[in-house]
Tab-separated table of C-alpha atoms in Angstrom:
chain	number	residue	atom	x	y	z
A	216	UNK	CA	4.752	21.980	2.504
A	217	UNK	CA	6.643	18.790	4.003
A	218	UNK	CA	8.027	15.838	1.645
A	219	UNK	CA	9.310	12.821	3.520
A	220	UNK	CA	12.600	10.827	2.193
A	221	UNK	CA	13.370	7.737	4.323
A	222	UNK	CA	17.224	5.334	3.354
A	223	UNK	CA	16.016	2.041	4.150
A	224	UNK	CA	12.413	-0.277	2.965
A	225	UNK	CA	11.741	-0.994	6.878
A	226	UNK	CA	11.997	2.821	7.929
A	227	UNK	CA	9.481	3.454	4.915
A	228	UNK	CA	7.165	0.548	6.331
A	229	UNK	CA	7.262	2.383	9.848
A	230	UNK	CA	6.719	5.514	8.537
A	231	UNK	CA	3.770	4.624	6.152
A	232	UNK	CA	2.423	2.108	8.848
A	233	UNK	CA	2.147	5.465	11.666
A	234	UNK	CA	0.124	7.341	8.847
A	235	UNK	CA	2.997	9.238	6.736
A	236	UNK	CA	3.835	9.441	2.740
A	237	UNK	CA	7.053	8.831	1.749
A	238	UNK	CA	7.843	10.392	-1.205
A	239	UNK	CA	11.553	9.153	-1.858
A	240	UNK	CA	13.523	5.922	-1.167
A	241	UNK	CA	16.656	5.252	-2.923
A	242	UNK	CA	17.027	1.960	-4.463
A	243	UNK	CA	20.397	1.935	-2.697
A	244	UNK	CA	20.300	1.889	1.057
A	245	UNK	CA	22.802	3.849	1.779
A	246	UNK	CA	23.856	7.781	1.860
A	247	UNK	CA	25.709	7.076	-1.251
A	248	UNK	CA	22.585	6.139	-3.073
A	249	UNK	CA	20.626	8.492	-1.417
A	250	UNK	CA	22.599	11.121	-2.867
A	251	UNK	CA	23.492	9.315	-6.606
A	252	UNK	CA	19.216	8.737	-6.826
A	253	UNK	CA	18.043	11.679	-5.150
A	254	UNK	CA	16.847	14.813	-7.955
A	255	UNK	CA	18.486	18.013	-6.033
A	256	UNK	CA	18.308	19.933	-9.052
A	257	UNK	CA	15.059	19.155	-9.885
A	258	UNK	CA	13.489	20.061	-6.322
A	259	UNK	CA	13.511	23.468	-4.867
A	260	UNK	CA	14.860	22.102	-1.027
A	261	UNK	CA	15.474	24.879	1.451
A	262	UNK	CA	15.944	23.131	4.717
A	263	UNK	CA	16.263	19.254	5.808
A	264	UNK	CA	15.338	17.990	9.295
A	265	UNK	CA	17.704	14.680	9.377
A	266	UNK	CA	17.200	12.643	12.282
A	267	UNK	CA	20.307	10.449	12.778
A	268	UNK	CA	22.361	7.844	14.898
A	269	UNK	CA	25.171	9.614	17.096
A	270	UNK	CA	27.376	7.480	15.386
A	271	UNK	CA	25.726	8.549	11.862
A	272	UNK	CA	28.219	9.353	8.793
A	273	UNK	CA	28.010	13.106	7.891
A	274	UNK	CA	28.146	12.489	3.667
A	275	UNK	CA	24.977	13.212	3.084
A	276	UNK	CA	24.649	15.999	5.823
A	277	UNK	CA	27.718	17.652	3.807
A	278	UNK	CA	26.036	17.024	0.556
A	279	UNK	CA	23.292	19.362	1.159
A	280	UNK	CA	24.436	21.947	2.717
A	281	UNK	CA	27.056	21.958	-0.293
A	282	UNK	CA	24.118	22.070	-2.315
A	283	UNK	CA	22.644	25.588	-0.119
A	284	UNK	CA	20.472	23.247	2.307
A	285	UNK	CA	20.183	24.079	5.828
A	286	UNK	CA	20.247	20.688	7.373
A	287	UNK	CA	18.950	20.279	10.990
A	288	UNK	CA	20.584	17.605	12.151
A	289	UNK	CA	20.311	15.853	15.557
A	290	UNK	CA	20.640	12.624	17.275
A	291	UNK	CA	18.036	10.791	17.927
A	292	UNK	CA	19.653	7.318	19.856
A	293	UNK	CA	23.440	6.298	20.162
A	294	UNK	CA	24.165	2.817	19.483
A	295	UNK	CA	25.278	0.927	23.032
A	296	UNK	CA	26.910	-2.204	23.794
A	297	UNK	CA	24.886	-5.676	24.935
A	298	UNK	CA	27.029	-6.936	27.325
A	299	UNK	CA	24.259	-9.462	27.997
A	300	UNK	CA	23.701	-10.506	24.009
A	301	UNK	CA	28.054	-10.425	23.944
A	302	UNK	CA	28.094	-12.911	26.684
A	303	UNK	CA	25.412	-15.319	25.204
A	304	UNK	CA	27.381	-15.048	21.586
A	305	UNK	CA	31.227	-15.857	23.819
A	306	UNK	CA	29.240	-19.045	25.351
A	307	UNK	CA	27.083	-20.473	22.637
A	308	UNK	CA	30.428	-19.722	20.190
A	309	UNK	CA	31.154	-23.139	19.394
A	310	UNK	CA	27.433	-23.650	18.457
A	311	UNK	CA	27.140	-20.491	16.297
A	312	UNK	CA	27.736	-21.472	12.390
A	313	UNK	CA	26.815	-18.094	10.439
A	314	UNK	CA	27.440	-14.285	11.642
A	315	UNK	CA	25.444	-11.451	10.261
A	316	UNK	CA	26.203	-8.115	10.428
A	317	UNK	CA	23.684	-5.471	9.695
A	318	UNK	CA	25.626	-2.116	10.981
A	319	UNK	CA	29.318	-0.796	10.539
A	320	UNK	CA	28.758	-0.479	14.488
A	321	UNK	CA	27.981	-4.466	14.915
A	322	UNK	CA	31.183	-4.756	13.490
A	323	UNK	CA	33.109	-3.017	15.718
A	324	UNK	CA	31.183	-4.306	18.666
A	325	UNK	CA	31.926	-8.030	18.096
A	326	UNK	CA	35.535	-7.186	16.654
A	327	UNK	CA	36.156	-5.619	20.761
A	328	UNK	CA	34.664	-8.317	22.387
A	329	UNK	CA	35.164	-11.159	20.051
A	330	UNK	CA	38.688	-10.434	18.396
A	331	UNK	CA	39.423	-9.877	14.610
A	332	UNK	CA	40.919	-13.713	14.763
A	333	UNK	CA	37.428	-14.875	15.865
A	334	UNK	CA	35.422	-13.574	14.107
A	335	UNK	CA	37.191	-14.896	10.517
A	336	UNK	CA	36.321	-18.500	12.293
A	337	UNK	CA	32.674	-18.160	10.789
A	338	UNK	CA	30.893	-17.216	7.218
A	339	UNK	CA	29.762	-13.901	7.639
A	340	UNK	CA	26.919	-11.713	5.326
A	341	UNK	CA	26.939	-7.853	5.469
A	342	UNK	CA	23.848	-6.146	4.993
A	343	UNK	CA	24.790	-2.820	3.047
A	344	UNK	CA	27.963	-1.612	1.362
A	345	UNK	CA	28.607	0.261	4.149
A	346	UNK	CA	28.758	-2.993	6.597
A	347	UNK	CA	30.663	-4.736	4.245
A	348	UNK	CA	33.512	-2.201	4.086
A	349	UNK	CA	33.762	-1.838	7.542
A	350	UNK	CA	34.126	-6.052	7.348
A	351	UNK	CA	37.106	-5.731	4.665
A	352	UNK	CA	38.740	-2.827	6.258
A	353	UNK	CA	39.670	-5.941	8.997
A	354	UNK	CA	40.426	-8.157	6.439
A	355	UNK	CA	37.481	-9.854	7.170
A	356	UNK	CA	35.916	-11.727	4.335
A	357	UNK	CA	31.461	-11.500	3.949
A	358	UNK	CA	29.030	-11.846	1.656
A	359	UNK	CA	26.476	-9.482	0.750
A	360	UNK	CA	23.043	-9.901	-0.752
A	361	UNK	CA	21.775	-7.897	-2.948
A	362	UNK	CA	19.588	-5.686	-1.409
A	363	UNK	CA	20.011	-4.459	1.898
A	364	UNK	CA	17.257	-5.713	3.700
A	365	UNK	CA	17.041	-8.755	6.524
A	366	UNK	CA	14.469	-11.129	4.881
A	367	UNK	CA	17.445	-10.527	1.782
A	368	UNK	CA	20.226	-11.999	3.778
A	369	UNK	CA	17.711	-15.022	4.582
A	370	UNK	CA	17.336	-15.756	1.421
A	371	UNK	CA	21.267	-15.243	0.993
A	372	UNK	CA	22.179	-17.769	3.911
A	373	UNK	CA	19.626	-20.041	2.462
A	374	UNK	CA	20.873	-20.133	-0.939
A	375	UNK	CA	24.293	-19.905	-0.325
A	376	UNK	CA	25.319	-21.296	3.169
């Protein structure tokens, strides 16, 4: 019998929306607190299919089968640079007063087209822990809101910039 765990409020909308029960989201949209909210002990798991980014982090993938879970992992998409969107951002940068950032992978996309230099020009919000590290490992300062969702960093930007 099949349980469904999605990370993330707009992969449980998708999922619910094409006809499927999701029977755990984390609070935290993240691996992390995937794995701090997740009950392991109190679930008798035997094997995970985990759909994932190329570019995906492996923590939770590690977790599990540290816990005796066979985990089936495979890639599903790889992330790919937008020359065309790069382009548009390089000649509308004077005009541009807010950056967001909603993957660790965003962040390194801009930082090779854009520069470092650049990109601490401009207020920036992180979605995620995850972003936001990625943001201070450049020493490039962000704001977060508190939950990890898009219509959050509206209200964020609206509040605050």
């Amino acid at each position: 019998f099949m349980k469904i765990a999605s990370i993330g409020e707009k992969t449980t909308e998708l999922l619910v929306r094409n006809g499927y029960e999701v029977d755990f989201e984390p609070t935290v949209y993240t691996q992390e607190g995937f794995i701090e909210e997740f009950p392991l002990d109190e679930v008798d798991i035997k094997r995970v299919l985990y759909p994932t980014s190329r570019d995906a982090r492996n923590i939770l993938h590690h977790y599990l089968e540290d816990h005796g879970v066979e985990v089936v992992k495979f890639s599903i998409y790889q992330p790919v640079d937008n020359v065309e969107s790069i382009q548009m951002i390089k000649d509308k940068w004077d005009d541009i007063n807010i950056i967001t950032f909603s993957s660790p992978s965003g962040v390194k996309v801009l930082k090779k087209y854009i520069g470092q230099n650049m990109l601490k020009e401009k207020p920036i919000v992180s979605i995620g822990a995850v972003t936001k590290k990625e943001l201070d490992g450049l020493g490039i300062p962000s704001i977060s809101p508190e939950k990890a969702t898009l219509e959050s960093i509206f209200k964020l930007i609206k509040e605050k910039l």
